[in-house]
Tab-separated table of N, CA and C in Angstrom:
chain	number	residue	atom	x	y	z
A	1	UNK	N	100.634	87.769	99.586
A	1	UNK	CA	100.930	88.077	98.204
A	1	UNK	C	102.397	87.791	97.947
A	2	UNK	N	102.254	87.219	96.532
A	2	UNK	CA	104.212	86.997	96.370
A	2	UNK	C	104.752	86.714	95.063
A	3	UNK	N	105.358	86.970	94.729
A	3	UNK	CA	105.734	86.791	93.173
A	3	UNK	C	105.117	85.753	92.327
A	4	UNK	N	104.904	86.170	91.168
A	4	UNK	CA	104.056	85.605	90.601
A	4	UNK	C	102.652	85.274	90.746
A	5	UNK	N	102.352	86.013	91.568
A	5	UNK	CA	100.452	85.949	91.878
A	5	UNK	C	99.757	87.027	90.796
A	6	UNK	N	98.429	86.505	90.151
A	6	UNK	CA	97.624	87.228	89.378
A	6	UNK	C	96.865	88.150	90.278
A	7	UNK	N	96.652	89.601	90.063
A	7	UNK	CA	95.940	90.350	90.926
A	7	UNK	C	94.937	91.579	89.890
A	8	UNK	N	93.907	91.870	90.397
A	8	UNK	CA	93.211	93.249	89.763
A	8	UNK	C	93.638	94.595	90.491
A	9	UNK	N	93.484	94.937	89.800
A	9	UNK	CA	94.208	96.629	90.321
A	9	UNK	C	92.534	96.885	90.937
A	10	UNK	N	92.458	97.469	91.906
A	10	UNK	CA	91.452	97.676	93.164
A	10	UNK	C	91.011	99.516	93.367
A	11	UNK	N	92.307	99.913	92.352
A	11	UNK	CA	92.099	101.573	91.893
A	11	UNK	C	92.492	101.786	90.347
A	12	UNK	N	92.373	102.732	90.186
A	12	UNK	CA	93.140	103.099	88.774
A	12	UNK	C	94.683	103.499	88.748
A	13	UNK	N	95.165	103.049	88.592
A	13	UNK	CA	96.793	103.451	88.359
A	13	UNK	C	97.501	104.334	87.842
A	14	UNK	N	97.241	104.396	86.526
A	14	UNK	CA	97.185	106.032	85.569
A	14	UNK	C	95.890	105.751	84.515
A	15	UNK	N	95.933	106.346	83.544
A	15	UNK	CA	94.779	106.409	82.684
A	15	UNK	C	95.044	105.289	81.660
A	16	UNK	N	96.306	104.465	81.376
A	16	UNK	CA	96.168	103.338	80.771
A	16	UNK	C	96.101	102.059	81.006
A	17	UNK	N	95.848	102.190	82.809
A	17	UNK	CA	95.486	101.280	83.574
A	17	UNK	C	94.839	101.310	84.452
A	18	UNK	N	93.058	101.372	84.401
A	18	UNK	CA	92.207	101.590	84.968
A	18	UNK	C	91.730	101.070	86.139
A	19	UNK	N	91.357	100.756	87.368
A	19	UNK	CA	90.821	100.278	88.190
A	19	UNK	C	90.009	98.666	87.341
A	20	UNK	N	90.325	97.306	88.032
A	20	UNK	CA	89.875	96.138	87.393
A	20	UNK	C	91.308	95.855	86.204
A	21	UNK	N	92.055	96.323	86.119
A	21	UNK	CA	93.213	95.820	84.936
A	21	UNK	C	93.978	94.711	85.978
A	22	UNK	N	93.986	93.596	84.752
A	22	UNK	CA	95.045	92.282	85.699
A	22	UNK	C	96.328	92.436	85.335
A	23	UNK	N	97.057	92.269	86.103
A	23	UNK	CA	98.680	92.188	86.424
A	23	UNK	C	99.102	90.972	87.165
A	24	UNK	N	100.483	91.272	87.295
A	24	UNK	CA	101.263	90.083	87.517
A	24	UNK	C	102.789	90.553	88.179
A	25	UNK	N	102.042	90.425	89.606
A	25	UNK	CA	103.817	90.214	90.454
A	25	UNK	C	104.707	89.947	90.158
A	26	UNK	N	105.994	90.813	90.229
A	26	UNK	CA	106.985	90.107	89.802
A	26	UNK	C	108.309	90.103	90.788
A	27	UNK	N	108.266	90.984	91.562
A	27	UNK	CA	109.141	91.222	92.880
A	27	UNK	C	108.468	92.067	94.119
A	28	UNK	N	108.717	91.159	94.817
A	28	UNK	CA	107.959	91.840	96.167
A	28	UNK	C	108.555	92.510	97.127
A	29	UNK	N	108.798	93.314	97.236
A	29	UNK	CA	109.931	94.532	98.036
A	29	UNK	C	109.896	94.170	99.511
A	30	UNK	N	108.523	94.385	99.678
A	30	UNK	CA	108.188	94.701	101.238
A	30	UNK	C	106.686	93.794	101.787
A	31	UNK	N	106.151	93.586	102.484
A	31	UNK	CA	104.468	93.434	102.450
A	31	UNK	C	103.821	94.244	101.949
A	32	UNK	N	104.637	95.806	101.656
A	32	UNK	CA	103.345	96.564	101.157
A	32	UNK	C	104.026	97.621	100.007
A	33	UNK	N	105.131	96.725	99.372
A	33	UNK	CA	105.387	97.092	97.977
A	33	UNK	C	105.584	96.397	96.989
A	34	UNK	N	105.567	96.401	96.181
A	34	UNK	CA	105.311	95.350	95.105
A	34	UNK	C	105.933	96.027	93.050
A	35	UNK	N	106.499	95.408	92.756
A	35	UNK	CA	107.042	95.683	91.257
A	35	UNK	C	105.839	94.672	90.497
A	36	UNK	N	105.697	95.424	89.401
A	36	UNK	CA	104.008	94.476	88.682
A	36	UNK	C	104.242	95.142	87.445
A	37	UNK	N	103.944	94.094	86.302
A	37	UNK	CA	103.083	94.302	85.265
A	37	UNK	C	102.035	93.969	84.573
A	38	UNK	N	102.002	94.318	83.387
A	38	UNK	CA	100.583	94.198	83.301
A	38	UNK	C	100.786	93.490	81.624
A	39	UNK	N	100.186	92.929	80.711
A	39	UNK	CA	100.021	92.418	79.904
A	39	UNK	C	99.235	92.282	79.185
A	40	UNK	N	98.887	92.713	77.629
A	40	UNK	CA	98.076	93.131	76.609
A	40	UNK	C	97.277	91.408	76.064
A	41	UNK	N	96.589	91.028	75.693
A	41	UNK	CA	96.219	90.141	75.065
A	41	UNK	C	97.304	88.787	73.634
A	42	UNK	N	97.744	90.106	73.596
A	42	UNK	CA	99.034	89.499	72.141
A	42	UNK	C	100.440	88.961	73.224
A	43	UNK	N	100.170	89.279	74.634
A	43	UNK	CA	101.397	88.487	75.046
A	43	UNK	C	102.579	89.832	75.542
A	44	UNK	N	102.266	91.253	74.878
A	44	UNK	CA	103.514	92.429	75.021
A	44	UNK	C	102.805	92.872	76.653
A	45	UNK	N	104.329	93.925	76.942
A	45	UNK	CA	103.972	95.008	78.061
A	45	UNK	C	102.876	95.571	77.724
A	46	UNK	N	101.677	96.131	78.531
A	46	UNK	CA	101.143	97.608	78.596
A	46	UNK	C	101.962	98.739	79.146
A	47	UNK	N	101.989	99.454	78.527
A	47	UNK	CA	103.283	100.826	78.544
A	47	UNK	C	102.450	101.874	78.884
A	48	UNK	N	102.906	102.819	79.709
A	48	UNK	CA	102.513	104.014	80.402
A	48	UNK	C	103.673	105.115	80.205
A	49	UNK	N	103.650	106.385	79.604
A	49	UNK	CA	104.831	106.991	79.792
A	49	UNK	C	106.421	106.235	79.369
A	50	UNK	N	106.360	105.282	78.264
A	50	UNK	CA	107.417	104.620	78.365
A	50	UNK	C	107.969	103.545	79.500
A	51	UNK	N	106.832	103.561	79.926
A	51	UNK	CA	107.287	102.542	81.988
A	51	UNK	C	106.160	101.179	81.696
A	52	UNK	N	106.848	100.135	81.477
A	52	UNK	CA	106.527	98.920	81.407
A	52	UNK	C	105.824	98.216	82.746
A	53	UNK	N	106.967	98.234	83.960
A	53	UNK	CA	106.709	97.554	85.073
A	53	UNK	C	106.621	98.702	85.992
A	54	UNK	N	105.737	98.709	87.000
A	54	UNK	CA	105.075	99.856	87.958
A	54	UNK	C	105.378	99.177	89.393
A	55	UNK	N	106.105	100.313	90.338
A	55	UNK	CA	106.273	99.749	91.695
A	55	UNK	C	104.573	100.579	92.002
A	56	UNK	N	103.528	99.671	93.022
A	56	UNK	CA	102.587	99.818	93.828
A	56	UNK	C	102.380	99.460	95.042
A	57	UNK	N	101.702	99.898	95.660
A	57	UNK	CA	100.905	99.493	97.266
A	57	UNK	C	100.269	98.816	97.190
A	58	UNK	N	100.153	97.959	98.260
A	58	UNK	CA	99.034	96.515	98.320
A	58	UNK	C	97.430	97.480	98.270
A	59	UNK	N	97.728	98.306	98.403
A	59	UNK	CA	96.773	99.054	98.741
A	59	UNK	C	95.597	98.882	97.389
A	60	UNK	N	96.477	98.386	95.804
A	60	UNK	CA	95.621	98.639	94.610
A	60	UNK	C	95.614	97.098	94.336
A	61	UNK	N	96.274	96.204	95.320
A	61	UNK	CA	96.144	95.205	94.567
A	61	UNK	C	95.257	93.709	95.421
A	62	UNK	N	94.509	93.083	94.417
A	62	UNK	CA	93.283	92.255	94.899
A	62	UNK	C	93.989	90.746	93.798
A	63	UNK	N	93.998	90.081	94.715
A	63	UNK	CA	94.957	88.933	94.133
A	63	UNK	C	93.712	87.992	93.532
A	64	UNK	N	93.586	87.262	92.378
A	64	UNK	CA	92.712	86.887	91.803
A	64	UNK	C	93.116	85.353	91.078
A	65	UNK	N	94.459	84.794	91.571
A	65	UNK	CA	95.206	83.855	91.372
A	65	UNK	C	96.117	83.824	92.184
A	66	UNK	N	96.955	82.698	92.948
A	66	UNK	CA	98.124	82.635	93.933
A	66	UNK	C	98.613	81.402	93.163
A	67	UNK	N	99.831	81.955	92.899
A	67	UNK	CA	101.124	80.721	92.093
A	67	UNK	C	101.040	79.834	93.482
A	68	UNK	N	100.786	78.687	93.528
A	68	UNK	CA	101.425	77.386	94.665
A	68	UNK	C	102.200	76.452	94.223
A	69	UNK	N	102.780	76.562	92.715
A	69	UNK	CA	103.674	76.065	92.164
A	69	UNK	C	105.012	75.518	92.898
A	70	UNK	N	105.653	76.199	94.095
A	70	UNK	CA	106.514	75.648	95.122
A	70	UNK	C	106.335	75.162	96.410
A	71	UNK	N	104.673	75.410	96.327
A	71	UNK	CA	104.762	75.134	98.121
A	71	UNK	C	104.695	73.421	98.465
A	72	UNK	N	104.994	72.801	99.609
A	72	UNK	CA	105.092	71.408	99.945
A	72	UNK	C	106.406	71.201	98.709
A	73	UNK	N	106.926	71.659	98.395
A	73	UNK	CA	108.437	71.100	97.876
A	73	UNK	C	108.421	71.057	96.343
A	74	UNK	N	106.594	70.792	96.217
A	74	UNK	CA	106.878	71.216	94.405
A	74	UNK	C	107.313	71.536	93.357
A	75	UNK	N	107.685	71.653	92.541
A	75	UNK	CA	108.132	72.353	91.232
A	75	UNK	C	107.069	72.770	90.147
């Protein structure tokens, strides 16, 4: 998993982000932490408590797209 990969949340997160909600990596801390958000249809944040971007455990997340946009030297 690594920045910029599409993933489903694999649990529920809080109650405005249910188990099956897609997100989007955006900094990867550790192998098994991760900064993510999530994104409404119109293009805005989904907001929780005023909290846009959510640090999680690989533990909720099921990758459902992998950016390969750089690998072999790409752009």
């Amino acid at each position: 998993m690594k920045e910029y990969d599409v993933f489903r949340l694999t649990k529920d997160l809080n109650p405005t982000l249910p188990k099956g909600s897609v997100g989007t990596i955006l900094i990867k801390y550790s192998d098994d932490e991760y900064e993510v958000e999530f994104i409404k249809s119109d293009g805005t944040n989904i907001e929780h408590e005023g909290q846009s971007t959510f640090c999680i455990s690989k533990d909720y997340i099921e990758i459902s797209w992998a950016d390969n946009s750089t690998q072999n030297g790409r752009i």
